Tab-separated table of C-alpha atoms and ligand atoms in Angstrom:
chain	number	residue	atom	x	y	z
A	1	UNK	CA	-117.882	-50.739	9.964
A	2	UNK	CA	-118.816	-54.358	9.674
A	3	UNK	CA	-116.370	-56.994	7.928
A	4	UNK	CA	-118.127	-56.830	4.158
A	5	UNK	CA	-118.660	-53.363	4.096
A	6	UNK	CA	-114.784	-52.869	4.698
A	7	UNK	CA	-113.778	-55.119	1.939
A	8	UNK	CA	-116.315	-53.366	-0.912
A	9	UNK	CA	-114.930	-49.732	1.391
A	10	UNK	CA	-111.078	-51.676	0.349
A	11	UNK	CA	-112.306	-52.863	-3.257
A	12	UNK	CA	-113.689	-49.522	-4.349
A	13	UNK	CA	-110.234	-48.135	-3.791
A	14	UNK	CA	-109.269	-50.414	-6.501
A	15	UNK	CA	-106.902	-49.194	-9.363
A	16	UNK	CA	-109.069	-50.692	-11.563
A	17	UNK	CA	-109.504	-51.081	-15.609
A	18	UNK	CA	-112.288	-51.859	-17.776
A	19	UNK	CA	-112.236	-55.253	-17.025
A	20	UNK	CA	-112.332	-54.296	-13.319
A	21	UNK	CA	-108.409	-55.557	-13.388
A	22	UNK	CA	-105.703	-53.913	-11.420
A	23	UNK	CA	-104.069	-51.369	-14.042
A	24	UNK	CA	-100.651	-51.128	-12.662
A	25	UNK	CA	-99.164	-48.977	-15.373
A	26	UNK	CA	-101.835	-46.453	-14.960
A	27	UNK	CA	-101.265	-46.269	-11.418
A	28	UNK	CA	-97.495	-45.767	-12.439
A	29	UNK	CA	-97.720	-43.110	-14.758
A	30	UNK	CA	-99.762	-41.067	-12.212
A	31	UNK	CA	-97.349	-41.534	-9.731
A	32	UNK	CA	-100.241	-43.209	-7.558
A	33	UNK	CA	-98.703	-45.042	-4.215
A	34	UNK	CA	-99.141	-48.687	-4.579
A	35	UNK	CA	-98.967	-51.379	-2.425
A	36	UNK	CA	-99.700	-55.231	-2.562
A	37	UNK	CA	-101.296	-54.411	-6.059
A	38	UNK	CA	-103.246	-51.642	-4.524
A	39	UNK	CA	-103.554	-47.920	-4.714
A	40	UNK	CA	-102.844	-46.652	-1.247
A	41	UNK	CA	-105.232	-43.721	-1.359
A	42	UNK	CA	-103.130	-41.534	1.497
A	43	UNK	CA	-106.188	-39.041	2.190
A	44	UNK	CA	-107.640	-42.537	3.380
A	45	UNK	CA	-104.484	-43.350	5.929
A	46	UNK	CA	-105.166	-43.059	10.237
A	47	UNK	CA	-103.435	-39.973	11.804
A	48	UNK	CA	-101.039	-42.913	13.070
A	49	UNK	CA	-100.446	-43.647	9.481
A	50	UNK	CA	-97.629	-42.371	6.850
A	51	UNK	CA	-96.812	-43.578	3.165
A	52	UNK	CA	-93.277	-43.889	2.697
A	53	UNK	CA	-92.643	-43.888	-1.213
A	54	UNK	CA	-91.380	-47.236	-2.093
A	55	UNK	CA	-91.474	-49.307	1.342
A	56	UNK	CA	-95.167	-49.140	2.367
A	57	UNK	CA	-97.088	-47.652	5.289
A	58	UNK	CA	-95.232	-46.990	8.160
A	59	UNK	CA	-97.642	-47.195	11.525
A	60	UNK	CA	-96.268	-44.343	14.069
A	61	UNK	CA	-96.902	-46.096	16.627
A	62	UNK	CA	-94.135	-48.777	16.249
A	63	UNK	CA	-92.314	-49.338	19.319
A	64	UNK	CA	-90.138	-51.924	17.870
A	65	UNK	CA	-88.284	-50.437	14.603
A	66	UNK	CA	-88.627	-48.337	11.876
A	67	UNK	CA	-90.154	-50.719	9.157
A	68	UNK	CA	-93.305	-50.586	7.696
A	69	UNK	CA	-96.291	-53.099	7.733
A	70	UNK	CA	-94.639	-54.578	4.461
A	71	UNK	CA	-91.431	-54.819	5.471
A	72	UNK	CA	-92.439	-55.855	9.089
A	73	UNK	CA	-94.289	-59.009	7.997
A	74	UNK	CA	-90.952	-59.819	5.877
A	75	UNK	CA	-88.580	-58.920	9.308
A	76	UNK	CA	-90.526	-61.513	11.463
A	77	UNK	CA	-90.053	-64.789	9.688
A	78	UNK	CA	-88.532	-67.252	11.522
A	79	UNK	CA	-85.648	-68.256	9.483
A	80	UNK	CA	-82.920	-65.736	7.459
A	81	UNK	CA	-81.431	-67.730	4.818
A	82	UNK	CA	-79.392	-65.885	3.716
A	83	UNK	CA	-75.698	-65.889	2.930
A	84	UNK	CA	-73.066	-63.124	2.969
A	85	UNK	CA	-70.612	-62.832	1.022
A	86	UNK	CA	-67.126	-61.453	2.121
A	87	UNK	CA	-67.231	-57.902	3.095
A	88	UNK	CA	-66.028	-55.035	4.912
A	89	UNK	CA	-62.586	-56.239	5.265
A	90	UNK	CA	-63.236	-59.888	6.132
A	91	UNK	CA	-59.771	-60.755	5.614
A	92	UNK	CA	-58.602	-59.014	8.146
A	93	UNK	CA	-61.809	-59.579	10.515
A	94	UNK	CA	-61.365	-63.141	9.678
A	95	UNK	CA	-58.411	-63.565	12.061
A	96	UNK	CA	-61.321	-63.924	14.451
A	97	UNK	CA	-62.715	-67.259	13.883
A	98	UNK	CA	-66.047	-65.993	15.177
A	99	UNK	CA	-66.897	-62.784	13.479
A	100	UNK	CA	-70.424	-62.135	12.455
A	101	UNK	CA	-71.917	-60.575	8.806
A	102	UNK	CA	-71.776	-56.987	9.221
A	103	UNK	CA	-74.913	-56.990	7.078
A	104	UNK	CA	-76.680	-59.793	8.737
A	105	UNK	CA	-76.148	-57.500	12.570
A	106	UNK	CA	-77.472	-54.658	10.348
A	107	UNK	CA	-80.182	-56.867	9.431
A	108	UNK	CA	-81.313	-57.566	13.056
A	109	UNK	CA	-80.352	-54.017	14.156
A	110	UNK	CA	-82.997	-53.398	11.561
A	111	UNK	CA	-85.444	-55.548	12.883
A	112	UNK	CA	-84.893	-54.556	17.064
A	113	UNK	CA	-84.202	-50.908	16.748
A	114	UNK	CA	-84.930	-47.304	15.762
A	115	UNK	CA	-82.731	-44.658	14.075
A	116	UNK	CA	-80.656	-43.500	16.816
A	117	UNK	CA	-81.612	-46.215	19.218
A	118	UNK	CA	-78.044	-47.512	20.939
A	119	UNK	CA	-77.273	-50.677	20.229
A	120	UNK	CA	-74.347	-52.612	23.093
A	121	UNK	CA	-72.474	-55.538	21.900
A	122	UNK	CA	-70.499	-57.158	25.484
A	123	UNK	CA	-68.618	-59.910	23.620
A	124	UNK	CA	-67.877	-57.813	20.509
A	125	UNK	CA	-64.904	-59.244	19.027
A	126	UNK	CA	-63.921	-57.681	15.607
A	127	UNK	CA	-67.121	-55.302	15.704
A	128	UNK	CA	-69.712	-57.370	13.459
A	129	UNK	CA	-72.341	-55.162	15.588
A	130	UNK	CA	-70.685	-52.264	15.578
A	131	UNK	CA	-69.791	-52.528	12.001
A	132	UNK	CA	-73.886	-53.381	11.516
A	133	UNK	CA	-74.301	-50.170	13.914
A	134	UNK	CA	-72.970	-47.985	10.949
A	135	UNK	CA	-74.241	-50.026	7.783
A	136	UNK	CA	-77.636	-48.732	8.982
A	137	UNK	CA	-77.014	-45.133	8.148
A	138	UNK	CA	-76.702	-45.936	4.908
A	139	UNK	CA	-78.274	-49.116	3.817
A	140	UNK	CA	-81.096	-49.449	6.359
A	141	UNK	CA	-83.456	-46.550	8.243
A	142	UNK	CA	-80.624	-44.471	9.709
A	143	UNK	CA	-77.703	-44.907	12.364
A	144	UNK	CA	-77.462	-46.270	15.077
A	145	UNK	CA	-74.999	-45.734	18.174
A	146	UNK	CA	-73.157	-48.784	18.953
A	147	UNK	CA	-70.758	-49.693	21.795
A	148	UNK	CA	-68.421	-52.127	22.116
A	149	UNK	CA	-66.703	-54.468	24.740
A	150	UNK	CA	-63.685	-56.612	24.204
A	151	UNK	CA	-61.486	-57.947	26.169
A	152	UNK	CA	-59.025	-59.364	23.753
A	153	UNK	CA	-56.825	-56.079	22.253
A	154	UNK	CA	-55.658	-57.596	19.099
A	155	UNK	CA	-59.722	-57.552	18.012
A	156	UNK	CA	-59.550	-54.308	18.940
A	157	UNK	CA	-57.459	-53.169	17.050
A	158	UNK	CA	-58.707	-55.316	14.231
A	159	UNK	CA	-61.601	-53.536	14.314
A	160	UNK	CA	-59.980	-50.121	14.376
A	161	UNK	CA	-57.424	-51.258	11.538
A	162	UNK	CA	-60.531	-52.290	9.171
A	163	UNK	CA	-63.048	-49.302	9.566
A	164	UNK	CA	-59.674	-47.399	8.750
A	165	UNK	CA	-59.192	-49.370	5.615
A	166	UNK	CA	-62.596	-49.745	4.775
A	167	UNK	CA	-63.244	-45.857	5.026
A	168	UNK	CA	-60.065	-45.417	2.493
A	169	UNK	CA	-61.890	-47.501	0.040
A	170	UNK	CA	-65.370	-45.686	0.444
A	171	UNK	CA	-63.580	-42.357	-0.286
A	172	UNK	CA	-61.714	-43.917	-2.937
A	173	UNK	CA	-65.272	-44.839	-4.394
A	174	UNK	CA	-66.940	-41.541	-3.805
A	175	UNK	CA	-68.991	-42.748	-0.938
A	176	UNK	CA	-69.672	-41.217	2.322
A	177	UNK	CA	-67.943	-43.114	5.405
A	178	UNK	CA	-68.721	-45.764	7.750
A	179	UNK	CA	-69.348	-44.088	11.478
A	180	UNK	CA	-66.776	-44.991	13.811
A	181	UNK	CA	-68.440	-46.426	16.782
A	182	UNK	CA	-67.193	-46.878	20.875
A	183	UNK	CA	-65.271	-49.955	21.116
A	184	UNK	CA	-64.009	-50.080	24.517
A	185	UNK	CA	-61.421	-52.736	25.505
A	186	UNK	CA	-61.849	-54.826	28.790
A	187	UNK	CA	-64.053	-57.156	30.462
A	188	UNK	CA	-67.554	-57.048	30.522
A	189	UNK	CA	-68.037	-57.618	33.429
A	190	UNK	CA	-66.266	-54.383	34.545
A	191	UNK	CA	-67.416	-51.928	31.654
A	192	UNK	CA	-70.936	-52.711	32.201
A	193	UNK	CA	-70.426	-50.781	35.148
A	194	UNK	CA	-70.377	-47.534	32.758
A	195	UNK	CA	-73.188	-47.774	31.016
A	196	UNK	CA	-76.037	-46.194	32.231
A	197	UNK	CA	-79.416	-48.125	33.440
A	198	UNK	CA	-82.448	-48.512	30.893
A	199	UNK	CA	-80.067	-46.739	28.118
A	200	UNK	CA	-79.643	-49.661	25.657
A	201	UNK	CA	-82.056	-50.231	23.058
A	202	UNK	CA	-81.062	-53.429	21.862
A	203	UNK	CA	-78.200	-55.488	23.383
A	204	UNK	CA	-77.080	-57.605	20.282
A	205	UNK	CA	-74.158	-60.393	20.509
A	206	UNK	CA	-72.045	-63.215	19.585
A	207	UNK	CA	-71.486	-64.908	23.064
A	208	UNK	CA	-68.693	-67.031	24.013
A	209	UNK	CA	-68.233	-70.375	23.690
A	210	UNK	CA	-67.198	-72.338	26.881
A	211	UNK	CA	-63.766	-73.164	25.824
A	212	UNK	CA	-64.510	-71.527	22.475
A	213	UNK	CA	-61.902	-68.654	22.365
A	214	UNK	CA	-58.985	-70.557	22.351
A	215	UNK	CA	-60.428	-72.998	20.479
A	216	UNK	CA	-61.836	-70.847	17.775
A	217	UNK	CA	-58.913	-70.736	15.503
A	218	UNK	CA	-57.467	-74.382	15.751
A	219	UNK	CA	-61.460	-74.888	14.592
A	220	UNK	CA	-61.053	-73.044	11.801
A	221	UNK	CA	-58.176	-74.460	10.870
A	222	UNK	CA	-59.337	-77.762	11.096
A	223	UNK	CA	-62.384	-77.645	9.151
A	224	UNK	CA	-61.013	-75.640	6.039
A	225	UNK	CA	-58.690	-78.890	6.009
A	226	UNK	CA	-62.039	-80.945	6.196
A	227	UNK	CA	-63.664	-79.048	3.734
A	228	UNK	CA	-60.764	-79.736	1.325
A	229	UNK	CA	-60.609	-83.277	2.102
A	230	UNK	CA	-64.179	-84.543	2.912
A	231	UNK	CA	-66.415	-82.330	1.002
A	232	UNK	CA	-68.932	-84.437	-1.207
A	233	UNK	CA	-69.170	-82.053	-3.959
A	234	UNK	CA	-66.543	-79.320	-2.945
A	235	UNK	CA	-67.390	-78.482	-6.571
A	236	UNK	CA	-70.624	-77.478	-6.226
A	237	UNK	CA	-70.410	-75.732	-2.728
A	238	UNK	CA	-69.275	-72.295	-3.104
A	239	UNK	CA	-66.455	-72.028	-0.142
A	240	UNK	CA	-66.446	-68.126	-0.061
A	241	UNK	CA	-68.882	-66.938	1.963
A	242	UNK	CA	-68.711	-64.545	4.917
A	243	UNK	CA	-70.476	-67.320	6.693
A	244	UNK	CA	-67.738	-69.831	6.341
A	245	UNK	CA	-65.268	-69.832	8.922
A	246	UNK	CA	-67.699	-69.262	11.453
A	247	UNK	CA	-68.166	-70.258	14.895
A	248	UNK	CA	-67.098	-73.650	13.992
A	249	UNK	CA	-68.211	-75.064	16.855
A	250	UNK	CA	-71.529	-75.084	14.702
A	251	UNK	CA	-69.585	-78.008	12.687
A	252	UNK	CA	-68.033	-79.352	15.833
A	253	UNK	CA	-68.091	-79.311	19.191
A	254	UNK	CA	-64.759	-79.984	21.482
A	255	UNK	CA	-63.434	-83.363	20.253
A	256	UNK	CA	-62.605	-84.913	23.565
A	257	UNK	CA	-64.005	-84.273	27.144
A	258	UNK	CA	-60.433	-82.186	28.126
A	259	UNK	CA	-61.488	-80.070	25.591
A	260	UNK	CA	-64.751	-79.255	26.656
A	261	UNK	CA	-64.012	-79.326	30.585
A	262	UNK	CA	-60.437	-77.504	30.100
A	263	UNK	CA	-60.653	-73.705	29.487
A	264	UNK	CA	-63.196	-71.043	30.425
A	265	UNK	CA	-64.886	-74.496	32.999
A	266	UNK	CA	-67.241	-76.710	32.308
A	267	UNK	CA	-70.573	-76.241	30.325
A	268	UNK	CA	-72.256	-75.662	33.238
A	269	UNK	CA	-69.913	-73.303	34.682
A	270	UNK	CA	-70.037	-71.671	31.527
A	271	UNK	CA	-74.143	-71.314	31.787
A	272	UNK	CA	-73.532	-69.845	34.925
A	273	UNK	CA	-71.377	-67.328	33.955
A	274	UNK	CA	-73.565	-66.166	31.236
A	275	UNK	CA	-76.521	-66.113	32.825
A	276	UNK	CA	-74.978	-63.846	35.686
A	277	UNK	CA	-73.485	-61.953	33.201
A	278	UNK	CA	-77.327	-61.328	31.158
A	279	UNK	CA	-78.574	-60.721	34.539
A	280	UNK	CA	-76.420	-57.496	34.829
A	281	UNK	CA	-76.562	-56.803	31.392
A	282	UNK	CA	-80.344	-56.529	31.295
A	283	UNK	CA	-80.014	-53.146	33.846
A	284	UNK	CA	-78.865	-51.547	31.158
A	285	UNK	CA	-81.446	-52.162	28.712
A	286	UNK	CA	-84.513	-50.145	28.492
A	287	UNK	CA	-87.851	-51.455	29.407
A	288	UNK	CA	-89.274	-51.859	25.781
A	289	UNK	CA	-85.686	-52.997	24.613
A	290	UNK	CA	-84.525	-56.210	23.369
A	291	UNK	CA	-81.632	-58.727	23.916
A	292	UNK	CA	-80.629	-60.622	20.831
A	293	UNK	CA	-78.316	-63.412	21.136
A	294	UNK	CA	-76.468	-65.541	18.326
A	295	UNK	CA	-75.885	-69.240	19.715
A	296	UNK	CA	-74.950	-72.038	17.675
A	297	UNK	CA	-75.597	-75.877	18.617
A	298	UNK	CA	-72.575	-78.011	18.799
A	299	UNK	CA	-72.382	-81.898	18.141
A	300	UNK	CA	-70.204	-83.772	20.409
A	301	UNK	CA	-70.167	-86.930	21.782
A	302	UNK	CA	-72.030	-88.500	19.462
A	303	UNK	CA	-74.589	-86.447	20.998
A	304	UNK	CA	-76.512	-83.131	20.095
A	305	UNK	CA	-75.915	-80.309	22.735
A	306	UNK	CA	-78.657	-78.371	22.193
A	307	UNK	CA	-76.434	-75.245	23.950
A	308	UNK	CA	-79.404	-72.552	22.132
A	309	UNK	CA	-81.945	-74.185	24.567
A	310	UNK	CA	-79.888	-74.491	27.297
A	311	UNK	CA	-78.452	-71.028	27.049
A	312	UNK	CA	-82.120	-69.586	26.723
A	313	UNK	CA	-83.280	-71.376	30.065
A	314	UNK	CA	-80.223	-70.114	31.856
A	315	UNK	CA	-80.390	-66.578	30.440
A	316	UNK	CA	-84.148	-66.700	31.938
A	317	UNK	CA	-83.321	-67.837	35.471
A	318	UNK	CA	-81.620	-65.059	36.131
A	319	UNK	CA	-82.416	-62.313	34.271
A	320	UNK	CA	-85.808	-60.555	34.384
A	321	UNK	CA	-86.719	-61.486	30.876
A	322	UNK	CA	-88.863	-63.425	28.505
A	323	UNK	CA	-87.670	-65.144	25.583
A	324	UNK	CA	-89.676	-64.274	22.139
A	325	UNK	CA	-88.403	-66.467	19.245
A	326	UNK	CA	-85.367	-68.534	17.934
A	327	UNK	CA	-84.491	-67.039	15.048
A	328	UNK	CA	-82.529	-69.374	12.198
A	329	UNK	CA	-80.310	-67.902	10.599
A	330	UNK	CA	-79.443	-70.446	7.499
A	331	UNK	CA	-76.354	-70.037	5.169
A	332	UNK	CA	-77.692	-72.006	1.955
A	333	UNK	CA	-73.632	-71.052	1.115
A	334	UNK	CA	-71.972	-72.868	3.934
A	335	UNK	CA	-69.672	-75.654	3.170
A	336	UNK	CA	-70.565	-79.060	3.588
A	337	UNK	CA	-68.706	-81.205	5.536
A	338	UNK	CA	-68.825	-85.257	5.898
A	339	UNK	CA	-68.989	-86.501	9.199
A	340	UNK	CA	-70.272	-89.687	10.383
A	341	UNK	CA	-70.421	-91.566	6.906
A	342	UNK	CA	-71.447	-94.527	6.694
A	343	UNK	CA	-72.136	-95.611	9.947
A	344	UNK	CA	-73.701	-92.647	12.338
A	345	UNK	CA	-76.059	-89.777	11.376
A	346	UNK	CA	-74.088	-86.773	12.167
A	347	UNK	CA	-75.450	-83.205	11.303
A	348	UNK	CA	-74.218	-80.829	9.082
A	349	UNK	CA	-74.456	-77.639	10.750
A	350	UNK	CA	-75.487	-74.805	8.200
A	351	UNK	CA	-77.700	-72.984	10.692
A	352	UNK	CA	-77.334	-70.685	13.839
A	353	UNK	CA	-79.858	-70.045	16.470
A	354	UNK	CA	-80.565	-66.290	17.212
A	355	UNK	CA	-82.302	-66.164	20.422
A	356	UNK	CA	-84.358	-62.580	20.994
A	357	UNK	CA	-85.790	-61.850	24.409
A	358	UNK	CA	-87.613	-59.033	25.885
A	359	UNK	CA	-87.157	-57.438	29.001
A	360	UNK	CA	-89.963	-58.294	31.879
A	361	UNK	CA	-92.043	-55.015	32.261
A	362	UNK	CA	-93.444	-55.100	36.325
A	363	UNK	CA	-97.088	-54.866	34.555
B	1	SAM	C1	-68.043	-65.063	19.604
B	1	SAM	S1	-66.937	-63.759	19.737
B	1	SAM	C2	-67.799	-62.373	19.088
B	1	SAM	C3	-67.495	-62.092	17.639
B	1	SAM	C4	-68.195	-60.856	17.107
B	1	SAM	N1	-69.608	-61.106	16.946
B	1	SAM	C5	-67.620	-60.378	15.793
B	1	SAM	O1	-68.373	-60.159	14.823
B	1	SAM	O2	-66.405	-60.217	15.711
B	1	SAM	C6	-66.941	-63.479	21.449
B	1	SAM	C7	-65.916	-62.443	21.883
B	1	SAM	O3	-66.112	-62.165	23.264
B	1	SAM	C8	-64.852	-61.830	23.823
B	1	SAM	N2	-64.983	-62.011	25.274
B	1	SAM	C9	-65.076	-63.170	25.976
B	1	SAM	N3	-65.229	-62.925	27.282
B	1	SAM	C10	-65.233	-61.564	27.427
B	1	SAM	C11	-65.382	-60.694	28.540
B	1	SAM	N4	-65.545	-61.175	29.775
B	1	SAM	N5	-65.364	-59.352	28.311
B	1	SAM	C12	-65.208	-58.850	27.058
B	1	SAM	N6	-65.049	-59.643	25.972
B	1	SAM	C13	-65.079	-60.977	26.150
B	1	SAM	C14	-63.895	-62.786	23.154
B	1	SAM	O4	-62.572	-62.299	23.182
B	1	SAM	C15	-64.485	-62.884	21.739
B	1	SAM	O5	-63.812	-62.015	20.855
């Protein structure tokens, strides 16, 4: 069918008026499917092709997640600005310095997954993925497996201690519970061992920082003091979201060279380390899989270490796999701090990079 003929073919199928206007509340009251202002007529839908009431038409042949074409164009902008408000026992998660949204991992789950796909965090810390894992059975297209690996026990059991608590409170309010997923406790590098080849999905995680563990909660520290002293308008900037408190080196890198070089090595080192440790990792996911990696940029210096870009390029030398966006993810609810003022231009990190790569096929 040529071009024009489709659109009149398109047109025709119209909900239309007198005036040859779209007449929504018709199509309402006869419980017509509409989409984009338009009357899906479903007798008119490929074989591939299935209306699901209220989200749009869903395309069987989607290899990537369970969204439809609506909801697909929406899940691959670039940027989620978005903030999230404390959740899911955040006060106890927020021992961990670096703990992720729940809702924001059940976002990306979401966007790299199916309904039963398994989803493998390495670097798990309190279970923001895991916790994500679970969301999805009841606020996105259906659960997902999730396992976990973490070395440190106390985040283990942090985890463990707030799905407990949180599960209490869903009873409490009537609702059904929050899955309990496999956190395993130990090294990465060991437990990978376990898991099978080509059986993850979608590898989602938080990696370490070099020098960032033992760093993470002085960070914290420190900056909630900034925040109370050096905010411009502490007034204005709500200080309570989920998003706060995290990965601070965003905000800051290590202060002084011993910092940085002390620790887990030195940044290349640390590079290394990761990129052998992808390179294993990536057995384990499946061919059509994805590896999704949060990564923020740190400021140090008085120079930008642009560790997103540098991760990335290390990640690809050794592992057999292609990287296929930067996400953003922007918290418009992050507290500003002042740094630099008056002299030098420092940024104000309110953003973290989420690389996504794909897995090399031999084709
Ligand atoms: C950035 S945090 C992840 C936080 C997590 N996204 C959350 O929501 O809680 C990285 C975690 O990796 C853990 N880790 C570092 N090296 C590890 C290793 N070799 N094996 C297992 N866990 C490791 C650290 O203890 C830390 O909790």
């Amino acid at each position: 069918m040529a071009e024009d003929e489709r659109e009149q073919h398109r047109q025709s199928r119209l909900f239309t008026d007198d005036d040859g206007e779209f007449d929504a509340e018709r199509a309402r009251e006869e419980s017509l499917p509409v989409e984009d202002g338009e009357v899906i007529d479903t007798d008119e839908l490929a074989d591939h092709q299935r209306y699901v009431e209220g989200r749009g038409i869903y395309d069987e042949r989607n290899r990537v997640n369970d969204l439809t074409g609506k909801e697909w164009k929406y899940a691959t902008k670039s940027v989620i600005a978005e903030g999230y408000p404390p959740a899911l026992q955040h006060d106890l998660r927020s021992e961990h310095g670096g703990q992720k949204p729940p809702r924001l991992c059940a976002e990306l789950i979401g966007r790299f997954s199916k309904t039963g796909d398994t989803v493998l965090d390495p670097f798990a810390g309190v279970g923001g993925t895991l916790f994500g894992a679970s969301l999805c059975e009841h606020e996105g297209t259906g659960l997902r497996e999730a396992i976990g690996f973490e070395r440190n026990r106390r985040w283990v059991e942090i985890y463990e201690t707030a799905l407990e608590r949180e599960n209490e409170e869903r009873r409490e309010r009537g609702e059904p519970p929050l899955a309990d997923q496999d956190m395993r406790h130990g090294d990465c590098a060991d437990l990978i061992e376990g898991v099978p080849d080509d059986s993850v999905d979608l590898l989602l995680t938080d990696v370490p920082y070099w020098h960032m563990d033992e760093l993470e909660q002085t960070r914290n520290e420190r900056a909630t003091r900034e925040s109370k002293l050096g905010a411009f308008d502490a007034a204005a900037v709500p200080d309570e979201g989920e998003g706060d408190g995290e990965e601070t080196p965003t905000d800051e890198g290590p202060t002084t060279e011993a910092d940085a070089e002390t620790g887990t090595g030195t940044k290349a080192e640390w590079l290394d380390d990761m990129a052998a440790k992808f390179e294993r990792f990536t057995d384990a996911v499946a061919p059509d899989g994805h590896l999704v990696v949060f990564i923020g940029d740190m400021y140090r210096e008085q120079s930008y270490e642009f560790l997103s870009a540098d991760l990335a390029r290390a990640i690809e030398s050794t592992a057999p796999v292609t990287l296929a966006a930067n996400l953003i993810w922007y918290d418009p609810t992050k507290d500003l701090h002042v740094y630099g003022y008056p002299f030098s231009f420092v940024p104000s990190m309110v953003h973290q990079n989420v690389l996504v790569f794909r897995p090399e096929t031999d084709s």
